[in-house]
Amino acid sequence: AQKVTQAQTEISVVEKEDVTLDCVYETRDTTYYLFWYKQPPSGELVFLIRRNSFDEQNEISGRYSWNFQKSTSSFNFTITASQVVDSAVYFCALSTNNYGQNFVFGPGTRLSVLP
Amino acid sequence: DSGVTQTPKHLITATGQRVTLRCSPRSGDLSVYWYQQSLDQGLQFLIQYYNGEERAKGNILERFSAQQFPDLHSELNLSSLELGDSALYFCASSDPGRALNTGELFFGEGSRLTVL
Protein backbone atom coordinates (compact mmCIF):
# COMPACT_ATOMS: atom_id res chain seq x y z
CA ALA A 1 0.00 0.00 0.00
CA GLN A 2 1.07 3.52 -0.63
CA LYS A 3 1.18 6.09 2.09
CA VAL A 4 2.40 9.64 2.59
CA THR A 5 3.11 11.02 6.02
CA GLN A 6 3.50 14.67 6.89
CA ALA A 7 4.17 14.61 10.59
CA GLN A 8 4.02 18.37 11.03
CA THR A 9 0.38 19.36 11.27
CA GLU A 10 1.03 23.07 11.75
CA ILE A 11 4.12 25.23 11.68
CA SER A 12 4.42 28.90 12.54
CA VAL A 13 7.46 30.97 11.67
CA VAL A 14 8.29 34.63 11.58
CA GLU A 15 8.88 36.25 8.24
CA LYS A 16 12.38 35.75 6.82
CA GLU A 17 12.94 32.54 8.76
CA ASP A 18 13.76 29.35 6.88
CA VAL A 19 11.33 26.48 7.28
CA THR A 20 11.42 22.83 6.24
CA LEU A 21 8.31 20.76 5.65
CA ASP A 22 8.82 17.04 6.05
CA CYS A 23 7.39 14.32 3.85
CA VAL A 24 7.90 10.59 4.25
CA TYR A 25 6.42 8.14 1.80
CA GLU A 26 5.84 4.40 1.52
CA THR A 27 5.55 2.42 -1.68
CA ARG A 28 6.63 -0.95 -2.99
CA ASP A 29 6.83 0.31 -6.54
CA THR A 30 10.26 1.00 -7.96
CA THR A 31 8.94 3.68 -10.28
CA TYR A 32 7.00 6.43 -8.64
CA TYR A 33 6.55 10.18 -8.63
CA LEU A 34 6.52 12.62 -5.76
CA PHE A 35 4.80 15.97 -5.78
CA TRP A 36 4.31 19.04 -3.66
CA TYR A 37 1.16 21.12 -3.94
CA LYS A 38 0.29 24.36 -2.20
CA GLN A 39 -3.24 25.22 -1.08
CA PRO A 40 -3.46 28.94 -0.23
CA PRO A 41 -6.41 30.35 1.73
CA SER A 42 -8.30 30.82 -1.52
CA GLY A 43 -8.58 27.04 -1.69
CA GLU A 44 -7.20 25.99 -5.06
CA LEU A 45 -4.33 23.54 -5.30
CA VAL A 46 -1.20 24.84 -6.95
CA PHE A 47 1.46 22.53 -8.35
CA LEU A 48 4.98 23.19 -7.07
CA ILE A 49 7.16 20.31 -8.17
CA ARG A 50 7.33 16.73 -9.39
CA ARG A 51 10.24 14.40 -8.86
CA ASN A 52 10.52 10.87 -10.23
CA SER A 53 12.08 8.00 -8.34
CA PHE A 54 15.09 7.81 -10.63
CA ASP A 55 16.17 11.36 -10.05
CA GLU A 56 17.52 12.07 -6.59
CA GLN A 57 19.05 15.34 -7.58
CA ASN A 58 17.91 18.13 -5.31
CA GLU A 59 16.15 21.04 -6.90
CA ILE A 60 16.10 24.73 -6.17
CA SER A 61 13.59 27.19 -7.53
CA GLY A 62 14.02 30.66 -6.13
CA ARG A 63 13.35 30.50 -2.39
CA TYR A 64 12.08 26.93 -2.67
CA SER A 65 14.23 23.83 -2.53
CA TRP A 66 13.51 20.14 -2.34
CA ASN A 67 15.59 17.33 -0.87
CA PHE A 68 14.75 13.86 -2.16
CA GLN A 69 16.40 10.95 -0.35
CA LYS A 70 15.40 7.44 -1.36
CA SER A 71 17.41 5.93 1.48
CA THR A 72 15.07 7.51 4.00
CA SER A 73 11.99 7.66 1.73
CA SER A 74 11.78 11.37 2.27
CA PHE A 75 11.02 14.33 0.04
CA ASN A 76 11.40 17.43 2.16
CA PHE A 77 10.57 20.97 1.12
CA THR A 78 12.44 24.01 2.37
CA ILE A 79 11.36 27.62 2.04
CA THR A 80 14.19 30.08 2.53
CA ALA A 81 13.50 33.56 3.84
CA SER A 82 9.80 32.86 4.25
CA GLN A 83 7.23 35.48 3.38
CA VAL A 84 3.67 36.06 4.53
CA VAL A 85 2.43 34.99 1.09
CA ASP A 86 3.89 31.54 1.76
CA SER A 87 1.17 30.96 4.34
CA ALA A 88 -0.81 27.99 3.07
CA VAL A 89 -1.38 24.29 3.49
CA TYR A 90 1.27 22.26 1.73
CA PHE A 91 0.59 18.74 0.52
CA CYS A 92 3.08 16.09 -0.41
CA ALA A 93 1.75 13.46 -2.80
CA LEU A 94 2.84 10.16 -4.29
CA SER A 95 1.85 8.63 -7.58
CA THR A 96 2.88 5.45 -9.31
CA ASN A 97 1.53 6.73 -12.58
CA ASN A 98 3.10 9.49 -14.59
CA TYR A 99 -0.29 11.01 -15.23
CA GLY A 100 -1.06 11.43 -11.55
CA GLN A 101 -4.27 9.48 -11.48
CA ASN A 102 -3.22 7.52 -8.44
CA PHE A 103 -2.32 10.47 -6.28
CA VAL A 104 -2.02 9.61 -2.64
CA PHE A 105 -1.86 12.84 -0.70
CA GLY A 106 -0.37 13.37 2.72
CA PRO A 107 -2.52 15.05 5.37
CA GLY A 108 -0.89 18.40 4.72
CA THR A 109 1.11 20.86 6.79
CA ARG A 110 -0.40 24.24 7.56
CA LEU A 111 2.31 26.89 7.43
CA SER A 112 1.69 30.27 8.97
CA VAL A 113 4.25 32.97 8.30
CA LEU A 114 3.85 35.83 10.70
CA PRO A 115 4.94 39.38 9.85
CA ASP B 1 -6.34 31.13 -12.57
CA SER B 2 -5.81 27.47 -13.47
CA GLY B 3 -8.29 27.50 -16.34
CA VAL B 4 -10.39 24.77 -14.74
CA THR B 5 -13.92 25.92 -13.93
CA GLN B 6 -16.13 24.29 -11.37
CA THR B 7 -19.75 25.01 -10.59
CA PRO B 8 -21.37 25.55 -8.22
CA LYS B 9 -18.82 26.98 -5.80
CA HIS B 10 -21.04 26.31 -2.82
CA LEU B 11 -23.96 23.96 -2.38
CA ILE B 12 -26.10 23.27 0.67
CA THR B 13 -28.52 20.37 0.61
CA ALA B 14 -30.21 17.84 2.84
CA THR B 15 -29.50 14.21 3.55
CA GLY B 16 -30.95 11.84 0.99
CA GLN B 17 -30.78 14.35 -1.81
CA ARG B 18 -28.88 14.20 -5.09
CA VAL B 19 -26.55 16.84 -6.50
CA THR B 20 -24.48 17.30 -9.63
CA LEU B 21 -21.14 19.05 -9.71
CA ARG B 22 -19.82 20.32 -12.98
CA CYS B 23 -16.29 20.77 -14.25
CA SER B 24 -14.94 22.39 -17.38
CA PRO B 25 -11.31 21.44 -17.93
CA ARG B 26 -8.63 23.66 -19.39
CA SER B 27 -8.90 24.08 -23.10
CA GLY B 28 -7.28 21.11 -24.79
CA ASP B 29 -6.96 18.96 -21.68
CA LEU B 30 -8.36 15.50 -22.29
CA SER B 31 -8.06 14.11 -18.76
CA VAL B 32 -10.35 15.07 -15.94
CA TYR B 33 -9.91 13.97 -12.35
CA TRP B 34 -12.19 14.27 -9.34
CA TYR B 35 -10.84 14.55 -5.80
CA GLN B 36 -12.60 14.88 -2.48
CA GLN B 37 -11.16 16.88 0.40
CA SER B 38 -12.75 16.29 3.79
CA LEU B 39 -11.59 16.96 7.32
CA ASP B 40 -11.42 13.32 8.31
CA GLN B 41 -10.25 11.70 5.05
CA GLY B 42 -8.05 14.46 3.66
CA LEU B 43 -7.56 14.65 -0.09
CA GLN B 44 -8.68 11.51 -1.88
CA PHE B 45 -8.69 10.57 -5.54
CA LEU B 46 -12.13 9.58 -6.73
CA ILE B 47 -12.08 8.96 -10.46
CA GLN B 48 -10.40 9.90 -13.72
CA TYR B 49 -11.76 10.22 -17.24
CA TYR B 50 -9.76 10.47 -20.41
CA ASN B 51 -11.44 11.70 -23.58
CA GLY B 52 -14.83 10.45 -22.46
CA GLU B 53 -13.79 7.11 -21.04
CA GLU B 54 -13.24 6.11 -17.45
CA ARG B 55 -9.51 5.63 -16.94
CA ALA B 56 -9.04 4.98 -13.24
CA LYS B 57 -11.09 4.65 -10.10
CA GLY B 58 -10.10 5.51 -6.58
CA ASN B 59 -12.10 5.69 -3.37
CA ILE B 60 -15.38 6.55 -5.01
CA LEU B 61 -18.54 5.38 -3.31
CA GLU B 62 -21.18 3.47 -5.24
CA ARG B 63 -23.60 6.32 -4.54
CA PHE B 64 -21.33 8.56 -6.60
CA SER B 65 -20.93 8.48 -10.35
CA ALA B 66 -19.25 10.60 -12.95
CA GLN B 67 -19.07 11.05 -16.66
CA GLN B 68 -17.19 13.05 -19.24
CA PHE B 69 -19.08 14.41 -22.19
CA PRO B 70 -17.97 14.81 -25.83
CA ASP B 71 -17.11 18.46 -25.20
CA LEU B 72 -14.82 17.16 -22.41
CA HIS B 73 -16.67 18.73 -19.51
CA SER B 74 -17.36 16.38 -16.66
CA GLU B 75 -20.05 15.93 -14.06
CA LEU B 76 -19.87 14.24 -10.68
CA ASN B 77 -23.21 12.98 -9.43
CA LEU B 78 -23.65 12.40 -5.72
CA SER B 79 -26.83 10.66 -4.58
CA SER B 80 -28.46 9.56 -1.33
CA LEU B 81 -26.32 12.15 0.37
CA GLU B 82 -25.14 11.63 3.91
CA LEU B 83 -23.71 14.06 6.42
CA GLY B 84 -20.28 12.56 5.85
CA ASP B 85 -20.35 13.55 2.19
CA SER B 86 -19.85 17.17 3.19
CA ALA B 87 -16.54 18.09 1.63
CA LEU B 88 -14.73 20.16 -0.93
CA TYR B 89 -14.82 18.44 -4.31
CA PHE B 90 -12.02 19.31 -6.68
CA CYS B 91 -11.82 18.77 -10.37
CA ALA B 92 -8.44 18.73 -12.06
CA SER B 93 -7.39 18.42 -15.65
CA SER B 94 -4.21 17.67 -17.49
CA ASP B 95 -2.76 17.64 -20.92
CA PRO B 96 -1.25 14.18 -21.38
CA GLY B 97 1.66 15.61 -23.29
CA ARG B 98 2.40 18.21 -20.65
CA ALA B 99 1.74 15.82 -17.78
CA LEU B 100 4.39 13.53 -19.13
CA ASN B 101 6.91 16.29 -18.63
CA THR B 102 5.90 17.90 -15.40
CA GLY B 103 3.18 15.74 -13.91
CA GLU B 104 1.20 18.88 -13.30
CA LEU B 105 -2.49 18.66 -12.65
CA PHE B 106 -4.46 21.89 -12.90
CA PHE B 107 -7.04 22.11 -10.15
CA GLY B 108 -10.23 24.10 -10.08
CA GLU B 109 -11.26 26.10 -7.03
CA GLY B 110 -13.53 23.32 -5.85
CA SER B 111 -17.21 22.93 -5.06
CA ARG B 112 -17.98 23.02 -1.37
CA LEU B 113 -20.84 20.69 -0.53
CA THR B 114 -22.59 20.94 2.80
CA VAL B 115 -25.10 18.24 3.68
CA LEU B 116 -27.46 19.12 6.53
Coordinates of C-alpha atoms in Angstrom, one line a residue:
Chain A
A1 CA 0.0 0.0 0.0
Q2 CA 1.1 3.5 -0.6
K3 CA 1.2 6.1 2.1
V4 CA 2.4 9.6 2.6
T5 CA 3.1 11.0 6.0
Q6 CA 3.5 14.7 6.9
A7 CA 4.2 14.6 10.6
Q8 CA 4.0 18.4 11.0
T9 CA 0.4 19.4 11.3
E10 CA 1.0 23.1 11.7
I11 CA 4.1 25.2 11.7
S12 CA 4.4 28.9 12.5
V13 CA 7.5 31.0 11.7
V14 CA 8.3 34.6 11.6
E15 CA 8.9 36.2 8.2
K16 CA 12.4 35.7 6.8
E17 CA 12.9 32.5 8.8
D18 CA 13.8 29.4 6.9
V19 CA 11.3 26.5 7.3
T20 CA 11.4 22.8 6.2
L21 CA 8.3 20.8 5.7
D22 CA 8.8 17.0 6.0
C23 CA 7.4 14.3 3.9
V24 CA 7.9 10.6 4.2
Y25 CA 6.4 8.1 1.8
E26 CA 5.8 4.4 1.5
T27 CA 5.5 2.4 -1.7
R28 CA 6.6 -0.9 -3.0
D29 CA 6.8 0.3 -6.5
T30 CA 10.3 1.0 -8.0
T31 CA 8.9 3.7 -10.3
Y32 CA 7.0 6.4 -8.6
Y33 CA 6.5 10.2 -8.6
L34 CA 6.5 12.6 -5.8
F35 CA 4.8 16.0 -5.8
W36 CA 4.3 19.0 -3.7
Y37 CA 1.2 21.1 -3.9
K38 CA 0.3 24.4 -2.2
Q39 CA -3.2 25.2 -1.1
P40 CA -3.5 28.9 -0.2
P41 CA -6.4 30.3 1.7
S42 CA -8.3 30.8 -1.5
G43 CA -8.6 27.0 -1.7
E44 CA -7.2 26.0 -5.1
L45 CA -4.3 23.5 -5.3
V46 CA -1.2 24.8 -7.0
F47 CA 1.5 22.5 -8.4
L48 CA 5.0 23.2 -7.1
I49 CA 7.2 20.3 -8.2
R50 CA 7.3 16.7 -9.4
R51 CA 10.2 14.4 -8.9
N52 CA 10.5 10.9 -10.2
S53 CA 12.1 8.0 -8.3
F54 CA 15.1 7.8 -10.6
D55 CA 16.2 11.4 -10.0
E56 CA 17.5 12.1 -6.6
Q57 CA 19.1 15.3 -7.6
N58 CA 17.9 18.1 -5.3
E59 CA 16.1 21.0 -6.9
I60 CA 16.1 24.7 -6.2
S61 CA 13.6 27.2 -7.5
G62 CA 14.0 30.7 -6.1
R63 CA 13.3 30.5 -2.4
Y64 CA 12.1 26.9 -2.7
S65 CA 14.2 23.8 -2.5
W66 CA 13.5 20.1 -2.3
N67 CA 15.6 17.3 -0.9
F68 CA 14.7 13.9 -2.2
Q69 CA 16.4 11.0 -0.3
K70 CA 15.4 7.4 -1.4
S71 CA 17.4 5.9 1.5
T72 CA 15.1 7.5 4.0
S73 CA 12.0 7.7 1.7
S74 CA 11.8 11.4 2.3
F75 CA 11.0 14.3 0.0
N76 CA 11.4 17.4 2.2
F77 CA 10.6 21.0 1.1
T78 CA 12.4 24.0 2.4
I79 CA 11.4 27.6 2.0
T80 CA 14.2 30.1 2.5
A81 CA 13.5 33.6 3.8
S82 CA 9.8 32.9 4.2
Q83 CA 7.2 35.5 3.4
V84 CA 3.7 36.1 4.5
V85 CA 2.4 35.0 1.1
D86 CA 3.9 31.5 1.8
S87 CA 1.2 31.0 4.3
A88 CA -0.8 28.0 3.1
V89 CA -1.4 24.3 3.5
Y90 CA 1.3 22.3 1.7
F91 CA 0.6 18.7 0.5
C92 CA 3.1 16.1 -0.4
A93 CA 1.7 13.5 -2.8
L94 CA 2.8 10.2 -4.3
S95 CA 1.9 8.6 -7.6
T96 CA 2.9 5.4 -9.3
N97 CA 1.5 6.7 -12.6
N98 CA 3.1 9.5 -14.6
Y99 CA -0.3 11.0 -15.2
G100 CA -1.1 11.4 -11.5
Q101 CA -4.3 9.5 -11.5
N102 CA -3.2 7.5 -8.4
F103 CA -2.3 10.5 -6.3
V104 CA -2.0 9.6 -2.6
F105 CA -1.9 12.8 -0.7
G106 CA -0.4 13.4 2.7
P107 CA -2.5 15.1 5.4
G108 CA -0.9 18.4 4.7
T109 CA 1.1 20.9 6.8
R110 CA -0.4 24.2 7.6
L111 CA 2.3 26.9 7.4
S112 CA 1.7 30.3 9.0
V113 CA 4.3 33.0 8.3
L114 CA 3.9 35.8 10.7
P115 CA 4.9 39.4 9.8
Chain B
D1 CA -6.3 31.1 -12.6
S2 CA -5.8 27.5 -13.5
G3 CA -8.3 27.5 -16.3
V4 CA -10.4 24.8 -14.7
T5 CA -13.9 25.9 -13.9
Q6 CA -16.1 24.3 -11.4
T7 CA -19.8 25.0 -10.6
P8 CA -21.4 25.6 -8.2
K9 CA -18.8 27.0 -5.8
H10 CA -21.0 26.3 -2.8
L11 CA -24.0 24.0 -2.4
I12 CA -26.1 23.3 0.7
T13 CA -28.5 20.4 0.6
A14 CA -30.2 17.8 2.8
T15 CA -29.5 14.2 3.6
G16 CA -31.0 11.8 1.0
Q17 CA -30.8 14.4 -1.8
R18 CA -28.9 14.2 -5.1
V19 CA -26.6 16.8 -6.5
T20 CA -24.5 17.3 -9.6
L21 CA -21.1 19.0 -9.7
R22 CA -19.8 20.3 -13.0
C23 CA -16.3 20.8 -14.2
S24 CA -14.9 22.4 -17.4
P25 CA -11.3 21.4 -17.9
R26 CA -8.6 23.7 -19.4
S27 CA -8.9 24.1 -23.1
G28 CA -7.3 21.1 -24.8
D29 CA -7.0 19.0 -21.7
L30 CA -8.4 15.5 -22.3
S31 CA -8.1 14.1 -18.8
V32 CA -10.4 15.1 -15.9
Y33 CA -9.9 14.0 -12.3
W34 CA -12.2 14.3 -9.3
Y35 CA -10.8 14.6 -5.8
Q36 CA -12.6 14.9 -2.5
Q37 CA -11.2 16.9 0.4
S38 CA -12.7 16.3 3.8
L39 CA -11.6 17.0 7.3
D40 CA -11.4 13.3 8.3
Q41 CA -10.3 11.7 5.1
G42 CA -8.0 14.5 3.7
L43 CA -7.6 14.7 -0.1
Q44 CA -8.7 11.5 -1.9
F45 CA -8.7 10.6 -5.5
L46 CA -12.1 9.6 -6.7
I47 CA -12.1 9.0 -10.5
Q48 CA -10.4 9.9 -13.7
Y49 CA -11.8 10.2 -17.2
Y50 CA -9.8 10.5 -20.4
N51 CA -11.4 11.7 -23.6
G52 CA -14.8 10.4 -22.5
E53 CA -13.8 7.1 -21.0
E54 CA -13.2 6.1 -17.4
R55 CA -9.5 5.6 -16.9
A56 CA -9.0 5.0 -13.2
K57 CA -11.1 4.7 -10.1
G58 CA -10.1 5.5 -6.6
N59 CA -12.1 5.7 -3.4
I60 CA -15.4 6.5 -5.0
L61 CA -18.5 5.4 -3.3
E62 CA -21.2 3.5 -5.2
R63 CA -23.6 6.3 -4.5
F64 CA -21.3 8.6 -6.6
S65 CA -20.9 8.5 -10.4
A66 CA -19.3 10.6 -13.0
Q67 CA -19.1 11.0 -16.7
Q68 CA -17.2 13.1 -19.2
F69 CA -19.1 14.4 -22.2
P70 CA -18.0 14.8 -25.8
D71 CA -17.1 18.5 -25.2
L72 CA -14.8 17.2 -22.4
H73 CA -16.7 18.7 -19.5
S74 CA -17.4 16.4 -16.7
E75 CA -20.0 15.9 -14.1
L76 CA -19.9 14.2 -10.7
N77 CA -23.2 13.0 -9.4
L78 CA -23.7 12.4 -5.7
S79 CA -26.8 10.7 -4.6
S80 CA -28.5 9.6 -1.3
L81 CA -26.3 12.1 0.4
E82 CA -25.1 11.6 3.9
L83 CA -23.7 14.1 6.4
G84 CA -20.3 12.6 5.8
D85 CA -20.4 13.6 2.2
S86 CA -19.9 17.2 3.2
A87 CA -16.5 18.1 1.6
L88 CA -14.7 20.2 -0.9
Y89 CA -14.8 18.4 -4.3
F90 CA -12.0 19.3 -6.7
C91 CA -11.8 18.8 -10.4
A92 CA -8.4 18.7 -12.1
S93 CA -7.4 18.4 -15.6
S94 CA -4.2 17.7 -17.5
D95 CA -2.8 17.6 -20.9
P96 CA -1.2 14.2 -21.4
G97 CA 1.7 15.6 -23.3
R98 CA 2.4 18.2 -20.6
A99 CA 1.7 15.8 -17.8
L100 CA 4.4 13.5 -19.1
N101 CA 6.9 16.3 -18.6
T102 CA 5.9 17.9 -15.4
G103 CA 3.2 15.7 -13.9
E104 CA 1.2 18.9 -13.3
L105 CA -2.5 18.7 -12.6
F106 CA -4.5 21.9 -12.9
F107 CA -7.0 22.1 -10.1
G108 CA -10.2 24.1 -10.1
E109 CA -11.3 26.1 -7.0
G110 CA -13.5 23.3 -5.9
S111 CA -17.2 22.9 -5.1
R112 CA -18.0 23.0 -1.4
L113 CA -20.8 20.7 -0.5
T114 CA -22.6 20.9 2.8
V115 CA -25.1 18.2 3.7
L116 CA -27.5 19.1 6.5

